[in-house]
Short mmCIF file of C-alpha atoms and ligand atoms in Angstrom, two decimals:
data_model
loop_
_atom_site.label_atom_id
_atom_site.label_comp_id
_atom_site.label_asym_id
_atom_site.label_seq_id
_atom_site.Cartn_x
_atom_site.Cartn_y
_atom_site.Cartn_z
CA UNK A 28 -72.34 -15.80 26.65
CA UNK A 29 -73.80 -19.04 27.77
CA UNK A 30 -72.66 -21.60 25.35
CA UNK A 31 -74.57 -25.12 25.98
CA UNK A 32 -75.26 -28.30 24.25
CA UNK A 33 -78.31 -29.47 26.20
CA UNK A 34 -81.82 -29.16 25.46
CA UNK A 35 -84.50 -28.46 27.33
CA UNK A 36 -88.36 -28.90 26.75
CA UNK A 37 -90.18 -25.94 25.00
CA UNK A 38 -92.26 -24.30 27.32
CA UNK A 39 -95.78 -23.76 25.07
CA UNK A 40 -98.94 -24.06 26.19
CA UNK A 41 -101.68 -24.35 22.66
CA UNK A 42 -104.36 -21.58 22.70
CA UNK A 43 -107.84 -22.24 21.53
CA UNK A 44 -108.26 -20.68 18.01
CA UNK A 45 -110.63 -18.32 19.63
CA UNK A 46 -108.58 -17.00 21.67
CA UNK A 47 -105.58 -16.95 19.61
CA UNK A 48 -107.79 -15.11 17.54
CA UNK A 49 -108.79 -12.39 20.27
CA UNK A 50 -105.48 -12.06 21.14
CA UNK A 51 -104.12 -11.18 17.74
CA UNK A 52 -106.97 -8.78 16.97
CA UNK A 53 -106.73 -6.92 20.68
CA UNK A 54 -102.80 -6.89 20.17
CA UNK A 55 -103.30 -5.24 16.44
CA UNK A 56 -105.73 -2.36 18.37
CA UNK A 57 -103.21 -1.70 21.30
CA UNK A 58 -100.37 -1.08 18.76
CA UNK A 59 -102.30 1.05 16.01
CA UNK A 60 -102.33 3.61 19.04
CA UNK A 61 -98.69 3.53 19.13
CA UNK A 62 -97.77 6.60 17.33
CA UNK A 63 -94.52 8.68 17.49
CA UNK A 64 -94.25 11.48 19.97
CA UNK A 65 -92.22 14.80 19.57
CA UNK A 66 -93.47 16.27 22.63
CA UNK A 67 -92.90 14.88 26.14
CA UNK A 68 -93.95 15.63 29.49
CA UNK A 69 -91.29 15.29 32.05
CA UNK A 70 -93.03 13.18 34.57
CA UNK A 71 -90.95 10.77 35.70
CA UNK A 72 -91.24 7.20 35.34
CA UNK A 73 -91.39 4.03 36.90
CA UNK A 74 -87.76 2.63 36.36
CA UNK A 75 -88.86 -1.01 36.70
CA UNK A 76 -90.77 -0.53 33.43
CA UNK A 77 -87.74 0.46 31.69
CA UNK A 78 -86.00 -2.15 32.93
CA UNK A 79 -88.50 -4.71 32.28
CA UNK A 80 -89.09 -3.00 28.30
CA UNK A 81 -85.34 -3.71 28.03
CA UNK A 82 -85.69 -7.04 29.83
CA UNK A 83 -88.30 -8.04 26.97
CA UNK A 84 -85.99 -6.58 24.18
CA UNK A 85 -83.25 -8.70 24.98
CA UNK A 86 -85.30 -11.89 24.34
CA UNK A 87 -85.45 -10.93 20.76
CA UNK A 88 -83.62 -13.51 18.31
CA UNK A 89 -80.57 -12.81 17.27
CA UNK A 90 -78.06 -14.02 15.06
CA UNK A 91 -75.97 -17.05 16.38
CA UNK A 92 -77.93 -15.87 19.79
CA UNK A 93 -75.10 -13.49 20.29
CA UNK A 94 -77.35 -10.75 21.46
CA UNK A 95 -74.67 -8.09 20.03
CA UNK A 96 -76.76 -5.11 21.65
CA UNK A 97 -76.19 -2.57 24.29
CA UNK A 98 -78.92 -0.29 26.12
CA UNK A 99 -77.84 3.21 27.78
CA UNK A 100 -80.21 4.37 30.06
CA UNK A 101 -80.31 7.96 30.48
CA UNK A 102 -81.78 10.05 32.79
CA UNK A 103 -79.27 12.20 34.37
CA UNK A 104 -79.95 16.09 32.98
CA UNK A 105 -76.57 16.93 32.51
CA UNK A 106 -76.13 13.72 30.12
CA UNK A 107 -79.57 14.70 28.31
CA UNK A 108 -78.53 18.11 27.23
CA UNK A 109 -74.87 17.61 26.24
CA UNK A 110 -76.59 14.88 24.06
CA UNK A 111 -79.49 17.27 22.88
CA UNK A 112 -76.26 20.39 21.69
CA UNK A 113 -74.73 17.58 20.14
CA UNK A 114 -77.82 16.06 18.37
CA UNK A 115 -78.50 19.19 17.21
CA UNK A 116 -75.74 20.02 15.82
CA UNK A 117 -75.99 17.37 13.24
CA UNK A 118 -80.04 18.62 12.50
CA UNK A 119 -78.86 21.39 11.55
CA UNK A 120 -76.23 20.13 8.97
CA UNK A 121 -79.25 17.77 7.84
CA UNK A 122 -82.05 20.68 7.41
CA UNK A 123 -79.28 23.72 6.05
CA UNK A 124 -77.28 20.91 3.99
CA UNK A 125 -77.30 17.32 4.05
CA UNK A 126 -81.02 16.63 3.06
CA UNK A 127 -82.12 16.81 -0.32
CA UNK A 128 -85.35 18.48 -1.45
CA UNK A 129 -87.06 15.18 -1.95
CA UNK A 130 -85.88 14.05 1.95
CA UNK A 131 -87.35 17.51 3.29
CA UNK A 132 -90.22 16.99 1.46
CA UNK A 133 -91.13 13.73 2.60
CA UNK A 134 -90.69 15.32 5.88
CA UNK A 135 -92.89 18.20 5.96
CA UNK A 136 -96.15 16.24 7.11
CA UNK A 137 -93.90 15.39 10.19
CA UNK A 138 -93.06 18.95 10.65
CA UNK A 139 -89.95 18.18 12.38
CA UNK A 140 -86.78 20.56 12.33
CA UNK A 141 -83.27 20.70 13.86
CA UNK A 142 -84.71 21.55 17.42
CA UNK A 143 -85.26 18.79 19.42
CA UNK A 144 -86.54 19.85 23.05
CA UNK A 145 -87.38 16.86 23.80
CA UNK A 146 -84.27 14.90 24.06
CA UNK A 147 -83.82 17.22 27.33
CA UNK A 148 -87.74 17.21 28.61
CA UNK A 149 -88.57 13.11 28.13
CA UNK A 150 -87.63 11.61 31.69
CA UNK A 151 -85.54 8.93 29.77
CA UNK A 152 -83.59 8.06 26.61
CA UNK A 153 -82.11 4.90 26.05
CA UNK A 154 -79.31 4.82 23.37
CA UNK A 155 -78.82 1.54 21.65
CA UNK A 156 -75.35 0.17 20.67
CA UNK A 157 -74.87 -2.68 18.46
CA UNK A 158 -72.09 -5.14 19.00
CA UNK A 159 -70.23 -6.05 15.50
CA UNK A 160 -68.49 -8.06 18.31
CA UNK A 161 -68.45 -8.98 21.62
CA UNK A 162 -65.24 -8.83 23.88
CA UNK A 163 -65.31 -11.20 27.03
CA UNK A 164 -64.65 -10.11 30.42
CA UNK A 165 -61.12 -12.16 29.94
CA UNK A 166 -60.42 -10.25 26.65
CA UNK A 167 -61.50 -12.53 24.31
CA UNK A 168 -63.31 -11.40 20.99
CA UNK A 169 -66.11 -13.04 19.86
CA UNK A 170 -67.71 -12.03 16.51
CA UNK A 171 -71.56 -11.42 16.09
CA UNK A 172 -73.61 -12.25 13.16
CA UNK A 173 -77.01 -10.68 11.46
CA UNK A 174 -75.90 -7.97 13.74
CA UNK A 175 -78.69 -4.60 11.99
CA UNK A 176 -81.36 -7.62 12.02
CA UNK A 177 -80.83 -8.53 15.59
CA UNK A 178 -80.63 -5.18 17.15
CA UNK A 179 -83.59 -3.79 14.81
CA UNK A 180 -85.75 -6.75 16.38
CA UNK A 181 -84.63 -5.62 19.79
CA UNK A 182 -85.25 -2.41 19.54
CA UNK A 183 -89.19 -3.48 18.02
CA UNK A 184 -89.65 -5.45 21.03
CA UNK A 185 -88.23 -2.51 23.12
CA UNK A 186 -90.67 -0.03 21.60
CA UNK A 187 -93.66 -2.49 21.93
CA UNK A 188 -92.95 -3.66 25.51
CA UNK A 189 -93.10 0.55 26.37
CA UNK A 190 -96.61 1.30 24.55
CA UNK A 191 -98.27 -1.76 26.04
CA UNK A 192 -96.20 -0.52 29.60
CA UNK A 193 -98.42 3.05 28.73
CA UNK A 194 -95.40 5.04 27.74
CA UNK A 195 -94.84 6.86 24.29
CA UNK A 196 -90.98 7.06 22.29
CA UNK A 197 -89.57 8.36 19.56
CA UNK A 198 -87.30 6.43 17.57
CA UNK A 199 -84.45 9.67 16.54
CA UNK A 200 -81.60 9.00 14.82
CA UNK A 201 -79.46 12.28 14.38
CA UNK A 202 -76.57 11.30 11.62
CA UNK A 203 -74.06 10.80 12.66
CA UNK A 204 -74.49 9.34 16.06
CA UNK A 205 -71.15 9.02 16.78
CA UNK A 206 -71.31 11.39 19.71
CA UNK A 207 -73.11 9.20 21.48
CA UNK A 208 -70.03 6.93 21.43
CA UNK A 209 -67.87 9.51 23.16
CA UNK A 210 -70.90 11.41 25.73
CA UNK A 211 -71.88 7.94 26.94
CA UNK A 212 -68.29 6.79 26.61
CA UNK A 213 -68.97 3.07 25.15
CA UNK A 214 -66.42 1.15 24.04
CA UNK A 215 -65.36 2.03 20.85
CA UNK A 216 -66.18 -2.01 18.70
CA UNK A 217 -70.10 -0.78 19.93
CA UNK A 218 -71.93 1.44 17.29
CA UNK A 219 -75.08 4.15 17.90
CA UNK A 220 -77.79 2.13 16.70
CA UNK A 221 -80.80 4.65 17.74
CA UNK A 222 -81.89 6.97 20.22
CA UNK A 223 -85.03 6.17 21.92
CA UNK A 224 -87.02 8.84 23.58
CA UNK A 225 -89.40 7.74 26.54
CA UNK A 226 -91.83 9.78 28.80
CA UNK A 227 -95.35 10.31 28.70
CA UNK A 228 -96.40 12.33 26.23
CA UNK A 229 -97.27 16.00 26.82
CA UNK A 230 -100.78 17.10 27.59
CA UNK A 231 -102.89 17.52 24.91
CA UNK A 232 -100.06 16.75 21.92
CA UNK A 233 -100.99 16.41 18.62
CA UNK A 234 -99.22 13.64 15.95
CA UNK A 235 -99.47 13.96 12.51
CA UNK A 236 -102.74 12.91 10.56
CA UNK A 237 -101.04 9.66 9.22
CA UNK A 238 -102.15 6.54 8.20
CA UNK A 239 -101.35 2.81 7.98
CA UNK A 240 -101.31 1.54 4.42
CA UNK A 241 -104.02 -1.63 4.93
CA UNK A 242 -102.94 -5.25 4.47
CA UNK A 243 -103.40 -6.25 1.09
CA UNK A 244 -100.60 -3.06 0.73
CA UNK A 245 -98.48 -4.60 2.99
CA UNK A 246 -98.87 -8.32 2.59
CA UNK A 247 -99.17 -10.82 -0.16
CA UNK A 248 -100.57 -14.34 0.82
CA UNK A 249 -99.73 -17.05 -1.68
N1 IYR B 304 -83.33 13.13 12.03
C1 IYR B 304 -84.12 14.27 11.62
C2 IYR B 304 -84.85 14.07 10.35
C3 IYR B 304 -85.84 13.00 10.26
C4 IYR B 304 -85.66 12.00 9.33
C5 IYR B 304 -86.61 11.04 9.16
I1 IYR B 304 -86.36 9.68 7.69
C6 IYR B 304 -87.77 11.03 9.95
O1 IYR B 304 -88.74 10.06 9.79
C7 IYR B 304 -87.96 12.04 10.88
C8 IYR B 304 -86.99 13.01 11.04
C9 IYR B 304 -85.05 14.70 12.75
O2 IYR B 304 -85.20 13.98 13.72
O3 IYR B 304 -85.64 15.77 12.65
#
């Protein structure tokens, strides 16, 4: 982790309003389309977007600037189906047993169940690990702060870097993930933050007919 005491200038160039103002607006369009995606094609793609997504997602803030995350990058079939039997093993619990009524209701618009195809068809899934601490190369342990806040902000960038990149995800999170832990064999002070499912999206899929709740919903100005 580079520790420093220097300072450096702030690179920041001022917009005009205007254009501050085009920007925000033309940003707000581009991620309304972002929308979750169940069903993937399995074209490949470009690594270097990945790479650059996850590039981007490690400039979020983080707590102490500790940056207590980890991104697995998985393409590799084998990897994608053991982690698909083993995801859906734990859907299944959730749909037979662990949900309540309420949960499955709230889910129905979705109409998701325990299968999830996808986690074998999308080119790509990037697990994310989040460091409670971080162990040096010479063994030392280091611990990390606001460490659910830091790798949630991550992960936001990651998501946003791939729509405006042209690629769709799903944000999964089969409970427990703690197979994850033992099929990608991380280190066991790393835990499954989320499963992120990248590819282009199949031809022709359909999403749910959802909506954004507006601003004064969302916001309150004071
Ligand atoms: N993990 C399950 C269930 C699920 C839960 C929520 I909350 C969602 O927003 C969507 C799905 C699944 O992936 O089917």
């Amino acid at each position: 982790m580079a520790k420093t005491d220097a300072f450096i200038p702030l690179d920041f160039s001022p917009m005009e309003e205007q254009a501050m103002q085009q920007q925000a607006e033309s940003f707000y369009l581009q991620m309304s389309k972002r929308r979750s995606v169940r069903d993937f094609s399995d074209k490949p793609i470009p690594l270097s977007v990945i790479e650059h997504a996850i590039l981007a997602a490690g400039t979020a803030p983080s707590g102490a600037n500790m940056q207590p995350w980890h991104f697995v990058v998985v393409q590799n079939p084998e990897i994608k189906k053991s982690i698909r039997l083993a995801a859906e093993v734990e859907e299944r619990e959730l749909y037979a047993n662990r949900a309540s009524d309420e949960w499955l209701s709230a889910l129905a618009p979705l109409g998701t169940d325990a299968n999830k195809p996808f986690l074998e068809t999308a080119p790509a899934l990037i697990a994310i690990f989040l460091k409670k601490v971080t162990i040096d190369e010479d063994g030392t342990k280091h611990k990390n702060y606001y460490t659910p806040e830091s790798v949630g902000i991550a992960t936001g960038v990651l998501i946003t870097a791939l729509h405006q990149a042209g690629l769709a995800t799903l944000t999964h999170t089969p409970s427990p993930m703690k197979f994850l832990t033992e099929i990608l064999e991380r280190p066991s002070h790393e835990r499954p933050f989320l499963l992120l499912v990248v590819g282009y999206p199949a031809d022709g899929v359909m999403v749910p007919d959802i909506e954004r709740l507006p601003l004064d919903k969302i916001s309150t100005f004071l």
